[in-house]
CSV table of C-alpha atoms in Angstrom, one decimal:
chain,number,residue,atom,x,y,z
A,1,MET,CA,-42.8,127.6,-111.2
A,2,THR,CA,-46.3,128.8,-111.5
A,3,HIS,CA,-49.4,128.6,-109.4
A,4,VAL,CA,-50.5,125.1,-108.5
A,5,PRO,CA,-54.3,125.0,-109.1
A,6,HIS,CA,-56.3,123.1,-106.6
A,7,HIS,CA,-59.9,122.9,-105.5
A,8,VAL,CA,-60.9,124.4,-102.1
A,9,GLU,CA,-64.2,123.4,-100.6
A,10,GLU,CA,-66.4,125.5,-98.3
A,11,ARG,CA,-66.3,122.8,-95.6
A,12,LEU,CA,-63.9,123.5,-92.7
A,13,MET,CA,-61.3,120.8,-92.2
A,14,VAL,CA,-59.3,122.2,-89.3
A,15,GLN,CA,-60.4,124.7,-86.7
A,16,ALA,CA,-58.3,126.0,-83.8
A,17,ILE,CA,-60.1,128.1,-81.3
A,18,ASN,CA,-58.3,130.2,-78.7
A,19,LEU,CA,-55.3,127.9,-78.3
A,20,LYS,CA,-53.0,128.6,-75.5
A,21,LYS,CA,-49.8,126.7,-74.6
A,22,THR,CA,-47.1,127.5,-72.1
A,23,TYR,CA,-44.0,125.8,-71.1
A,24,GLY,CA,-43.3,126.8,-67.6
A,25,THR,CA,-43.4,130.6,-67.7
A,26,TYR,CA,-42.7,130.7,-71.5
A,27,VAL,CA,-45.8,131.4,-73.5
A,28,ALA,CA,-45.6,129.4,-76.8
A,29,LEU,CA,-49.1,130.1,-78.0
A,30,GLU,CA,-51.2,133.0,-76.9
A,31,ASP,CA,-54.9,132.8,-77.9
A,32,VAL,CA,-54.4,131.4,-81.4
A,33,SER,CA,-57.4,130.8,-83.6
A,34,LEU,CA,-57.5,129.8,-87.3
A,35,SER,CA,-59.5,127.7,-89.7
A,36,VAL,CA,-58.5,125.8,-92.8
A,37,ARG,CA,-61.0,124.6,-95.4
A,38,LYS,CA,-61.0,121.2,-97.1
A,39,GLY,CA,-58.4,121.2,-99.9
A,40,GLU,CA,-56.8,124.5,-98.7
A,41,VAL,CA,-53.1,125.0,-98.3
A,42,LEU,CA,-52.1,127.2,-95.5
A,43,ALA,CA,-48.5,128.5,-95.2
A,44,ILE,CA,-47.4,129.3,-91.7
A,45,VAL,CA,-44.4,131.6,-91.4
A,46,GLY,CA,-42.6,133.4,-88.5
A,47,GLY,CA,-39.3,133.6,-86.8
A,48,SER,CA,-37.9,130.7,-84.8
A,49,GLY,CA,-39.7,130.3,-81.4
A,50,SER,CA,-42.7,132.2,-82.7
A,51,GLY,CA,-45.0,129.3,-82.0
A,52,LYS,CA,-45.5,127.8,-85.5
A,53,SER,CA,-44.3,124.4,-84.6
A,54,THR,CA,-46.1,124.4,-81.3
A,55,LEU,CA,-49.3,125.1,-83.2
A,56,LEU,CA,-48.9,122.0,-85.4
A,57,ARG,CA,-48.1,119.9,-82.3
A,58,CYS,CA,-51.2,121.2,-80.5
A,59,LEU,CA,-53.4,120.4,-83.5
A,60,ASN,CA,-52.7,116.7,-83.3
A,61,PHE,CA,-52.3,116.8,-79.6
A,62,LEU,CA,-48.7,115.5,-79.7
A,63,ASP,CA,-48.4,118.4,-77.2
A,64,PRO,CA,-51.9,119.1,-75.8
A,65,PRO,CA,-52.8,122.8,-75.6
A,66,ASP,CA,-53.4,124.2,-72.1
A,67,SER,CA,-56.7,125.6,-73.2
A,68,GLY,CA,-58.7,126.1,-76.4
A,69,GLU,CA,-60.3,123.7,-78.8
A,70,VAL,CA,-59.2,121.8,-81.9
A,71,ILE,CA,-61.8,120.6,-84.3
A,72,VAL,CA,-60.8,118.4,-87.2
A,73,ASP,CA,-63.4,117.5,-89.8
A,74,GLY,CA,-66.2,118.6,-87.5
A,75,ARG,CA,-65.0,116.5,-84.6
A,76,GLN,CA,-63.4,117.7,-81.5
A,77,MET,CA,-59.9,116.6,-80.6
A,78,GLY,CA,-58.9,116.3,-77.0
A,79,ALA,CA,-58.0,114.3,-74.0
A,80,ALA,CA,-61.7,113.9,-73.2
A,81,LEU,CA,-61.9,111.4,-76.1
A,82,GLY,CA,-59.8,109.0,-74.1
A,83,GLU,CA,-56.3,107.7,-75.0
A,84,ARG,CA,-57.5,105.2,-77.6
A,85,ALA,CA,-59.9,107.4,-79.5
A,86,LEU,CA,-57.4,110.3,-79.5
A,87,ARG,CA,-54.8,108.0,-81.0
A,88,ARG,CA,-57.2,107.1,-83.8
A,89,ARG,CA,-58.1,110.7,-84.4
A,90,ARG,CA,-54.4,111.6,-84.4
A,91,ALA,CA,-53.8,109.0,-87.1
A,92,ASP,CA,-56.2,111.0,-89.3
A,93,ILE,CA,-53.7,113.9,-89.2
A,94,GLY,CA,-50.5,113.2,-91.1
A,95,MET,CA,-47.4,114.9,-89.8
A,96,VAL,CA,-44.0,115.4,-91.5
A,97,PHE,CA,-41.1,116.5,-89.4
A,98,GLN,CA,-38.1,118.7,-90.1
A,99,GLN,CA,-35.8,115.8,-89.2
A,100,PHE,CA,-37.8,113.1,-91.1
A,101,ASN,CA,-37.9,110.8,-88.0
A,102,LEU,CA,-38.0,107.7,-90.1
A,103,PHE,CA,-37.6,104.5,-88.2
A,104,PRO,CA,-33.9,103.7,-88.9
A,105,HIS,CA,-34.1,100.0,-88.1
A,106,PHE,CA,-36.9,99.5,-90.6
A,107,THR,CA,-36.7,99.3,-94.4
A,108,VAL,CA,-38.6,101.9,-96.4
A,109,LEU,CA,-41.4,99.5,-96.9
A,110,GLN,CA,-41.6,98.5,-93.2
A,111,ASN,CA,-41.7,102.2,-92.3
A,112,LEU,CA,-44.8,102.6,-94.5
A,113,ILE,CA,-46.7,99.5,-93.4
A,114,GLU,CA,-46.2,99.5,-89.6
A,115,ALA,CA,-48.8,102.0,-88.6
A,116,PRO,CA,-51.5,101.0,-91.2
A,117,MET,CA,-51.2,97.4,-90.0
A,118,ALA,CA,-51.1,98.3,-86.2
A,119,VAL,CA,-53.6,101.2,-86.2
A,120,ARG,CA,-55.8,100.7,-89.2
A,121,GLY,CA,-55.8,96.9,-89.0
A,122,LEU,CA,-54.8,96.4,-92.6
A,123,SER,CA,-53.4,93.0,-93.6
A,124,ARG,CA,-49.7,93.0,-94.6
A,125,LYS,CA,-50.8,92.4,-98.2
A,126,GLU,CA,-53.1,95.4,-98.2
A,127,ALA,CA,-50.6,97.6,-96.5
A,128,THR,CA,-47.8,96.6,-98.8
A,129,ALA,CA,-49.9,97.3,-101.9
A,130,ARG,CA,-50.8,100.8,-100.6
A,131,ALA,CA,-47.2,101.5,-99.6
A,132,ARG,CA,-46.0,100.6,-103.1
A,133,ASP,CA,-48.5,102.9,-104.7
A,134,LEU,CA,-47.4,105.7,-102.5
A,135,LEU,CA,-43.7,105.1,-103.1
A,136,ALA,CA,-44.4,105.2,-106.8
A,137,GLN,CA,-46.2,108.5,-106.2
A,138,VAL,CA,-43.2,110.1,-104.5
A,139,GLY,CA,-40.8,108.6,-107.1
A,140,LEU,CA,-39.2,106.0,-104.9
A,141,ALA,CA,-40.6,102.8,-106.2
A,142,ASP,CA,-37.2,101.2,-106.4
A,143,LYS,CA,-36.2,102.0,-102.8
A,144,GLU,CA,-38.6,99.9,-100.8
A,145,ALA,CA,-35.9,97.4,-99.5
A,146,ARG,CA,-33.5,100.2,-98.6
A,147,PHE,CA,-32.8,101.4,-95.1
A,148,PRO,CA,-33.3,105.2,-94.4
A,149,SER,CA,-29.6,105.6,-93.8
A,150,GLU,CA,-29.0,104.5,-97.4
A,151,LEU,CA,-31.1,107.3,-98.8
A,152,SER,CA,-30.4,111.1,-99.3
A,153,GLY,CA,-32.2,113.6,-97.1
A,154,GLY,CA,-34.6,114.5,-99.9
A,155,GLN,CA,-35.4,110.8,-100.4
A,156,GLN,CA,-35.9,110.3,-96.7
A,157,GLN,CA,-38.3,113.2,-96.5
A,158,ARG,CA,-40.3,111.8,-99.4
A,159,VAL,CA,-40.5,108.5,-97.6
A,160,ALA,CA,-41.7,110.3,-94.5
A,161,ILE,CA,-44.4,112.0,-96.5
A,162,ALA,CA,-45.4,108.6,-98.0
A,163,ARG,CA,-45.4,107.1,-94.5
A,164,ALA,CA,-47.8,109.8,-93.3
A,165,LEU,CA,-50.0,109.4,-96.4
A,166,ALA,CA,-50.2,105.6,-95.8
A,167,MET,CA,-52.6,106.4,-93.0
A,168,GLU,CA,-54.9,108.1,-95.5
A,169,PRO,CA,-55.0,111.3,-93.4
A,170,GLN,CA,-57.6,114.0,-93.9
A,171,VAL,CA,-55.1,116.7,-93.4
A,172,MET,CA,-51.3,116.9,-93.5
A,173,LEU,CA,-49.1,119.0,-91.2
A,174,PHE,CA,-45.6,119.9,-92.4
A,175,ASP,CA,-43.1,121.2,-89.9
A,176,GLU,CA,-40.4,122.9,-91.9
A,177,PRO,CA,-40.1,119.9,-94.2
A,178,THR,CA,-37.2,121.2,-96.2
A,179,SER,CA,-35.2,123.1,-93.5
A,180,ALA,CA,-32.8,120.2,-92.8
A,181,LEU,CA,-32.1,119.5,-96.5
A,182,ASP,CA,-29.2,120.5,-98.7
A,183,PRO,CA,-30.4,123.2,-101.1
A,184,GLU,CA,-30.2,120.9,-104.1
A,185,LEU,CA,-32.6,118.4,-102.5
A,186,VAL,CA,-35.3,120.9,-101.5
A,187,GLU,CA,-37.1,121.0,-104.8
A,188,GLU,CA,-37.8,117.2,-105.0
A,189,VAL,CA,-39.6,117.4,-101.7
A,190,LEU,CA,-41.5,120.6,-102.6
A,191,ASN,CA,-42.6,118.9,-105.9
A,192,VAL,CA,-44.1,116.0,-104.0
A,193,MET,CA,-46.0,118.6,-101.8
A,194,ARG,CA,-47.2,120.5,-104.9
A,195,ASN,CA,-48.6,117.2,-106.3
A,196,LEU,CA,-50.3,116.6,-103.0
A,197,ALA,CA,-51.9,120.0,-103.0
A,198,ALA,CA,-53.0,119.5,-106.6
A,199,GLN,CA,-54.8,116.3,-105.5
A,200,GLY,CA,-56.8,118.3,-103.0
A,201,MET,CA,-55.0,117.5,-99.8
A,202,THR,CA,-55.6,119.9,-96.9
A,203,MET,CA,-52.2,121.1,-95.8
A,204,LEU,CA,-50.7,123.3,-93.1
A,205,VAL,CA,-47.1,124.0,-93.9
A,206,VAL,CA,-44.6,125.7,-91.6
A,207,THR,CA,-42.0,126.9,-94.1
A,208,HIS,CA,-39.4,129.5,-95.0
A,209,GLU,CA,-39.8,128.6,-98.7
A,210,MET,CA,-41.5,131.8,-100.0
A,211,GLN,CA,-41.5,130.6,-103.6
A,212,PHE,CA,-43.4,127.5,-102.6
A,213,ALA,CA,-45.8,129.5,-100.5
A,214,ARG,CA,-46.5,131.8,-103.4
A,215,ASP,CA,-47.1,128.9,-105.8
A,216,VAL,CA,-49.1,126.7,-103.6
A,217,ALA,CA,-50.5,128.4,-100.5
A,218,ASP,CA,-54.0,129.9,-100.6
A,219,ARG,CA,-53.4,131.8,-97.4
A,220,ILE,CA,-50.5,132.8,-95.3
A,221,VAL,CA,-50.4,133.1,-91.5
A,222,VAL,CA,-47.7,135.1,-89.9
A,223,PHE,CA,-46.6,134.3,-86.3
A,224,ASP,CA,-44.8,136.4,-83.9
A,225,GLN,CA,-44.2,135.6,-80.2
A,226,GLY,CA,-46.9,133.0,-80.0
A,227,ARG,CA,-49.6,135.1,-81.7
A,228,ILE,CA,-50.9,135.4,-85.2
A,229,VAL,CA,-50.0,138.9,-86.3
A,230,GLU,CA,-51.4,138.7,-89.8
A,231,GLN,CA,-53.3,136.3,-92.0
A,232,GLY,CA,-54.8,136.6,-95.5
A,233,PRO,CA,-54.6,135.5,-99.1
A,234,THR,CA,-51.0,134.7,-100.1
A,235,ALA,CA,-50.7,137.2,-102.8
A,236,GLU,CA,-52.0,140.1,-100.7
A,237,VAL,CA,-49.9,139.3,-97.6
A,238,LEU,CA,-46.8,138.9,-99.7
A,239,ARG,CA,-47.4,142.1,-101.7
A,240,ASN,CA,-48.6,144.3,-99.0
A,241,PRO,CA,-48.0,143.0,-95.4
A,242,GLN,CA,-49.8,145.2,-92.8
A,243,HIS,CA,-48.2,144.4,-89.5
A,244,PRO,CA,-44.6,145.8,-88.9
A,245,ARG,CA,-43.4,142.4,-87.7
A,246,SER,CA,-44.6,140.6,-90.8
A,247,GLN,CA,-43.2,143.4,-93.0
A,248,ALA,CA,-39.8,142.9,-91.4
A,249,PHE,CA,-40.0,139.2,-91.5
A,250,LEU,CA,-41.2,138.8,-95.0
A,251,LYS,CA,-38.7,141.3,-96.3
A,252,ARG,CA,-35.9,139.3,-94.8
A,253,LEU,CA,-37.2,136.0,-96.2
A,254,LEU,CA,-37.8,137.4,-99.7
A,255,ARG,CA,-34.3,138.8,-99.8
A,256,THR,CA,-32.7,135.4,-99.0
A,257,SER,CA,-34.9,133.3,-101.2
B,1,MET,CA,8.1,71.7,-56.5
B,2,GLU,CA,6.8,69.7,-59.5
B,3,LEU,CA,3.4,69.9,-61.0
B,4,ASP,CA,1.5,66.6,-60.8
B,5,PHE,CA,-1.8,66.4,-62.5
B,6,SER,CA,-2.2,62.6,-62.1
B,7,GLY,CA,-4.7,63.1,-59.3
B,8,VAL,CA,-6.9,65.4,-61.3
B,9,PRO,CA,-9.1,62.7,-63.0
B,10,THR,CA,-10.3,61.5,-59.6
B,11,VAL,CA,-11.4,64.9,-58.5
B,12,TRP,CA,-12.6,65.9,-61.9
B,13,PRO,CA,-16.3,65.0,-61.2
B,14,ALA,CA,-16.2,67.2,-58.1
B,15,LEU,CA,-14.8,70.2,-60.0
B,16,LEU,CA,-17.3,69.6,-62.8
B,17,ARG,CA,-20.2,69.7,-60.4
B,18,GLY,CA,-18.8,73.0,-59.1
B,19,ALA,CA,-18.6,74.3,-62.6
B,20,LEU,CA,-22.2,73.3,-63.2
B,21,VAL,CA,-23.3,75.3,-60.1
B,22,THR,CA,-21.3,78.3,-61.3
B,23,LEU,CA,-23.0,78.0,-64.7
B,24,GLN,CA,-26.5,77.6,-63.1
B,25,LEU,CA,-25.9,80.7,-61.0
B,26,THR,CA,-24.6,82.8,-63.9
B,27,VAL,CA,-27.5,81.9,-66.2
B,28,ALA,CA,-30.1,82.3,-63.5
B,29,VAL,CA,-28.8,85.8,-62.6
B,30,LEU,CA,-28.7,86.7,-66.3
B,31,LEU,CA,-32.3,85.6,-66.9
B,32,ILE,CA,-33.7,87.3,-63.8
B,33,ALA,CA,-31.6,90.5,-63.7
B,34,THR,CA,-32.1,91.3,-67.4
B,35,PRO,CA,-35.9,91.8,-67.5
B,36,ILE,CA,-35.8,93.5,-64.1
B,37,GLY,CA,-33.1,95.8,-65.3
B,38,CYS,CA,-35.2,96.6,-68.4
B,39,VAL,CA,-38.2,97.5,-66.3
B,40,LEU,CA,-36.0,99.6,-63.9
B,41,ALA,CA,-34.6,101.5,-66.9
B,42,LEU,CA,-38.1,102.2,-68.2
B,43,LEU,CA,-39.3,103.3,-64.7
B,44,ARG,CA,-36.4,105.7,-64.6
B,45,ASN,CA,-38.0,107.7,-67.4
B,46,ALA,CA,-41.2,107.7,-65.5
B,47,ARG,CA,-43.0,111.1,-65.0
B,48,SER,CA,-43.3,110.6,-61.3
B,49,ALA,CA,-40.5,112.3,-59.4
B,50,PRO,CA,-40.8,110.1,-56.3
B,51,VAL,CA,-40.4,107.0,-58.4
B,52,ARG,CA,-37.3,108.3,-60.0
B,53,GLY,CA,-35.9,109.4,-56.7
B,54,ILE,CA,-36.5,106.0,-55.1
B,55,LEU,CA,-34.9,104.2,-58.0
B,56,MET,CA,-31.9,106.5,-58.0
B,57,THR,CA,-31.4,105.8,-54.2
B,58,LEU,CA,-31.8,102.1,-54.6
B,59,SER,CA,-29.4,102.1,-57.6
B,60,TRP,CA,-26.8,104.0,-55.5
B,61,ILE,CA,-27.2,101.6,-52.6
B,62,PHE,CA,-27.0,98.4,-54.6
B,63,ARG,CA,-24.2,99.5,-56.8
B,64,GLY,CA,-22.3,101.2,-54.0
B,65,ILE,CA,-22.1,98.5,-51.3
B,66,PRO,CA,-19.8,95.4,-51.7
B,67,PRO,CA,-21.6,92.5,-53.4
B,68,LEU,CA,-20.4,90.2,-50.6
B,69,LEU,CA,-22.4,92.2,-48.1
B,70,ILE,CA,-25.5,91.8,-50.3
B,71,LEU,CA,-24.9,88.1,-50.4
B,72,PHE,CA,-24.7,88.1,-46.6
B,73,PHE,CA,-27.9,90.1,-46.3
B,74,ALA,CA,-29.8,87.6,-48.5
B,75,PHE,CA,-28.5,84.6,-46.7
B,76,PHE,CA,-28.2,85.7,-43.0
B,77,ALA,CA,-30.6,88.7,-42.7
B,78,LEU,CA,-33.6,87.7,-44.9
B,79,PRO,CA,-34.4,84.7,-42.6
B,80,LEU,CA,-34.9,87.2,-39.8
B,81,ILE,CA,-37.9,88.7,-41.7
B,82,GLY,CA,-39.2,85.2,-42.5
B,83,LEU,CA,-37.6,84.6,-45.9
B,84,LYS,CA,-35.4,81.6,-45.4
B,85,LEU,CA,-33.6,80.6,-48.6
B,86,ASN,CA,-31.2,77.8,-49.4
B,87,PRO,CA,-27.7,78.9,-50.4
B,88,LEU,CA,-28.1,78.8,-54.2
B,89,PRO,CA,-31.4,80.6,-54.3
B,90,SER,CA,-30.2,83.2,-51.8
B,91,ALA,CA,-27.1,83.8,-54.0
B,92,ILE,CA,-29.3,84.1,-57.1
B,93,VAL,CA,-31.6,86.7,-55.3
B,94,ALA,CA,-28.6,88.7,-54.0
B,95,MET,CA,-26.7,88.8,-57.3
B,96,SER,CA,-29.8,89.4,-59.4
B,97,SER,CA,-30.7,92.3,-57.2
B,98,TYR,CA,-27.5,94.3,-57.7
B,99,MET,CA,-26.9,93.1,-61.3
B,100,ALA,CA,-30.4,94.4,-62.2
B,101,PHE,CA,-29.2,97.9,-61.3
B,102,TYR,CA,-26.1,97.6,-63.4
B,103,PHE,CA,-28.2,96.3,-66.3
B,104,ALA,CA,-30.6,99.2,-65.8
B,105,GLU,CA,-27.7,101.6,-66.3
B,106,ALA,CA,-26.9,100.0,-69.6
B,107,PHE,CA,-30.5,100.0,-70.8
B,108,THR,CA,-31.0,103.6,-69.7
B,109,ALA,CA,-28.0,104.6,-71.8
B,110,GLY,CA,-29.7,102.7,-74.7
B,111,LEU,CA,-33.0,104.5,-74.1
B,112,ASN,CA,-31.4,107.9,-73.9
B,113,SER,CA,-29.7,107.2,-77.2
B,114,VAL,CA,-33.0,107.1,-79.1
B,115,PRO,CA,-33.9,110.6,-80.4
B,116,ALA,CA,-37.2,112.1,-79.1
B,117,GLY,CA,-38.3,112.4,-82.7
B,118,GLN,CA,-38.8,108.7,-82.8
B,119,TRP,CA,-41.4,108.8,-80.1
B,120,GLN,CA,-43.1,111.8,-81.8
B,121,ALA,CA,-43.2,110.1,-85.2
B,122,ALA,CA,-44.7,107.0,-83.7
B,123,ARG,CA,-47.3,108.9,-81.7
B,124,ALA,CA,-48.2,111.0,-84.7
B,125,LEU,CA,-48.9,107.8,-86.6
B,126,GLY,CA,-51.3,106.7,-83.9
B,127,LEU,CA,-49.2,103.9,-82.6
B,128,SER,CA,-49.9,102.9,-79.0
B,129,PRO,CA,-47.2,103.4,-76.3
B,130,THR,CA,-46.6,99.7,-75.9
B,131,ARG,CA,-46.4,99.1,-79.7
B,132,THR,CA,-44.1,102.1,-80.0
B,133,LEU,CA,-41.8,100.7,-77.3
B,134,ILE,CA,-41.6,97.2,-78.6
B,135,ARG,CA,-41.4,97.9,-82.3
B,136,VAL,CA,-39.8,101.3,-82.6
B,137,ILE,CA,-37.8,102.2,-79.4
B,138,LEU,CA,-36.4,99.1,-77.9
B,139,PRO,CA,-34.8,97.8,-81.1
B,140,GLN,CA,-33.0,101.1,-81.4
B,141,THR,CA,-31.7,100.9,-77.8
B,142,ILE,CA,-29.7,97.8,-78.6
B,143,PRO,CA,-26.7,99.3,-80.3
B,144,ALA,CA,-26.0,101.6,-77.4
B,145,ALA,CA,-27.1,99.2,-74.6
B,146,LEU,CA,-25.5,95.9,-75.8
B,147,PRO,CA,-21.8,96.6,-75.2
B,148,PRO,CA,-22.2,97.7,-71.6
B,149,TYR,CA,-24.8,95.0,-71.0
B,150,ILE,CA,-22.5,92.3,-72.2
B,151,SER,CA,-19.5,93.6,-70.2
B,152,HIS,CA,-21.6,93.5,-67.0
B,153,ALA,CA,-22.9,90.1,-68.0
B,154,THR,CA,-19.4,88.7,-68.2
B,155,GLU,CA,-18.7,90.1,-64.7
B,156,ILE,CA,-21.4,87.8,-63.3
B,157,LEU,CA,-19.3,84.7,-64.0
B,158,LYS,CA,-16.4,86.0,-62.0
B,159,GLY,CA,-18.8,87.3,-59.3
B,160,THR,CA,-20.2,83.8,-58.7
B,161,ALA,CA,-17.1,82.9,-56.7
B,162,LEU,CA,-18.3,85.2,-54.0
B,163,ALA,CA,-21.3,82.9,-53.4
B,164,ALA,CA,-18.7,80.5,-51.8
B,165,ALA,CA,-19.1,82.7,-48.7
B,166,VAL,CA,-22.7,81.7,-48.3
B,167,ALA,CA,-21.9,78.0,-48.8
B,168,VAL,CA,-22.9,77.7,-52.5
B,169,PRO,CA,-20.9,74.7,-53.8
B,170,GLU,CA,-19.8,76.6,-56.9
B,171,LEU,CA,-16.5,76.0,-58.7
B,172,ALA,CA,-14.1,78.0,-56.5
B,173,SER,CA,-15.4,76.4,-53.3
B,174,ALA,CA,-15.4,73.0,-55.0
B,175,ALA,CA,-11.8,73.5,-55.8
B,176,LYS,CA,-11.0,74.5,-52.3
B,177,ARG,CA,-12.8,71.4,-50.8
B,178,VAL,CA,-10.9,69.2,-53.2
B,179,PHE,CA,-7.4,70.6,-52.5
B,180,VAL,CA,-7.7,70.6,-48.7
B,181,VAL,CA,-8.2,66.8,-49.1
B,182,THR,CA,-5.6,66.2,-51.8
B,183,TYR,CA,-3.0,68.7,-50.6
B,184,ARG,CA,-2.5,69.7,-54.3
B,185,PRO,CA,-3.7,73.3,-54.2
B,186,LEU,CA,-1.6,74.5,-57.2
B,187,GLU,CA,-2.7,71.8,-59.6
B,188,ILE,CA,-6.4,72.0,-58.6
B,189,LEU,CA,-6.4,75.8,-58.7
B,190,ILE,CA,-4.9,75.7,-62.2
B,191,VAL,CA,-7.5,73.3,-63.4
B,192,ALA,CA,-10.3,75.5,-61.8
B,193,ALA,CA,-8.8,78.6,-63.4
B,194,ALA,CA,-8.8,76.8,-66.7
B,195,ILE,CA,-12.5,76.0,-66.4
B,196,TYR,CA,-13.3,79.6,-65.6
B,197,ALA,CA,-11.2,80.6,-68.6
B,198,VAL,CA,-13.1,78.4,-70.9
B,199,LEU,CA,-16.5,79.6,-69.6
B,200,ASP,CA,-15.2,83.2,-69.9
B,201,ALA,CA,-14.0,82.5,-73.4
B,202,ILE,CA,-17.5,81.4,-74.4
B,203,LEU,CA,-18.9,84.7,-73.0
B,204,LEU,CA,-16.1,86.7,-74.7
B,205,ILE,CA,-17.0,85.1,-78.1
B,206,LEU,CA,-20.6,86.0,-77.5
B,207,GLN,CA,-19.5,89.5,-76.5
B,208,MET,CA,-17.5,90.1,-79.7
B,209,ALA,CA,-20.3,88.7,-81.9
B,210,GLY,CA,-22.7,91.0,-80.1
B,211,GLU,CA,-20.5,94.1,-80.4
B,212,ARG,CA,-19.9,93.4,-84.1
B,213,TRP,CA,-23.6,93.1,-84.6
B,214,ALA,CA,-24.3,96.3,-82.6
B,215,ALA,CA,-21.7,98.2,-84.6
B,216,ARG,CA,-23.4,97.1,-87.8
B,217,ARG,CA,-26.8,98.2,-86.4
B,218,ARG,CA,-25.3,101.6,-85.4
B,219,ARG,CA,-24.3,102.2,-89.0
B,220,GLY,CA,-27.9,101.5,-89.8
B,221,GLY,CA,-27.0,99.0,-92.5
B,222,ARG,CA,-28.6,95.8,-93.3
B,223,THR,CA,-29.0,93.4,-90.4
């Protein structure tokens, strides 16, 4: 697989400024700042418990940070917006989970139209049309009447990506999207993500898939113990990591992948 | 002694009236205790520790003391604080109050069976908490909550006989009133038992249908 070309604009899409998050005495994020430009793909790597997932959950305020700011598309996220406005802003940020988290009692189609109808106010007809387009895009046009349990893990994750895209988000957050998949199902999900990147979607991807990072990511951020220990252009960081923690971590990852 | 059911037709209307009261009581308690149990289960997951503590204590009290005592409280003690109820309403209040806590247990088990990821996915999509609860969470609680819910619900029917102690003219007390006049306790009690059995069979059929449905839901297949 070769590099996936995509256009990155100057405009900042996501800014995290001095984010801090603790759970009791455990420090999950310590003064984390980063910015992502429109159309950019950012790979986030690091050991388990290093704060990568917490960062994603702070960005869309699923888990509000204790302090710091999050700015998405020039507009501040935060509890100050009020519950309603925060929900609407959150809907602009798509999120894909390691465990898919599809709604098991809904069909594939129902999974895709529920939020667009409830949150965006689309009619059933509009939402269904959009859902069918997206299912075709992720290669699952024939599965709309199936229940999640009738699909493979890879298919479920592609449905989950389509469900997030149905909200027409400005940015997509991926939290280890292929970690729960059997090895032979990983590629079909990564391919959907490659297409998404090629279409200019801004993406923050927590991943252990180094080949994917190399092909798609513009920049890599390395986390260790709640801090960003290194960030830079993908090729540079992979070729010549500076920080000892990222050297050790990347060496381990590259050996296994 | 020989069984003689020849007198039954004359007392049949009295027994049937009793059965009707039993049915009224059962249905009323079901309709009142179910939504209250649902709210109690939701409150149990409340963030406020005092709320959770109060609920746990109440649940412990209502499920721990004999139902008969609760019936006595509702009928004999509530009037002392100015709440005077007729026998049937007082029995409905008493039975609903403790059944609500049994139902809450069943619903709590159901709520706990839904993975946290479901809440997160719904929130990430921007769904409101109410919409999340109604559309996403509650339907998924049914497979785990339904079997214990139905088994508690069938207990209500048998439990209604306790209401005889606070002068509710339900089936068991109707049977007693009849046989002390007719001197045919064996036959009358057999007929009363048969009526209970029929009512219970109806509930059992509903229970089996419900459990089959729940098992199908659990597999996540078509519904």
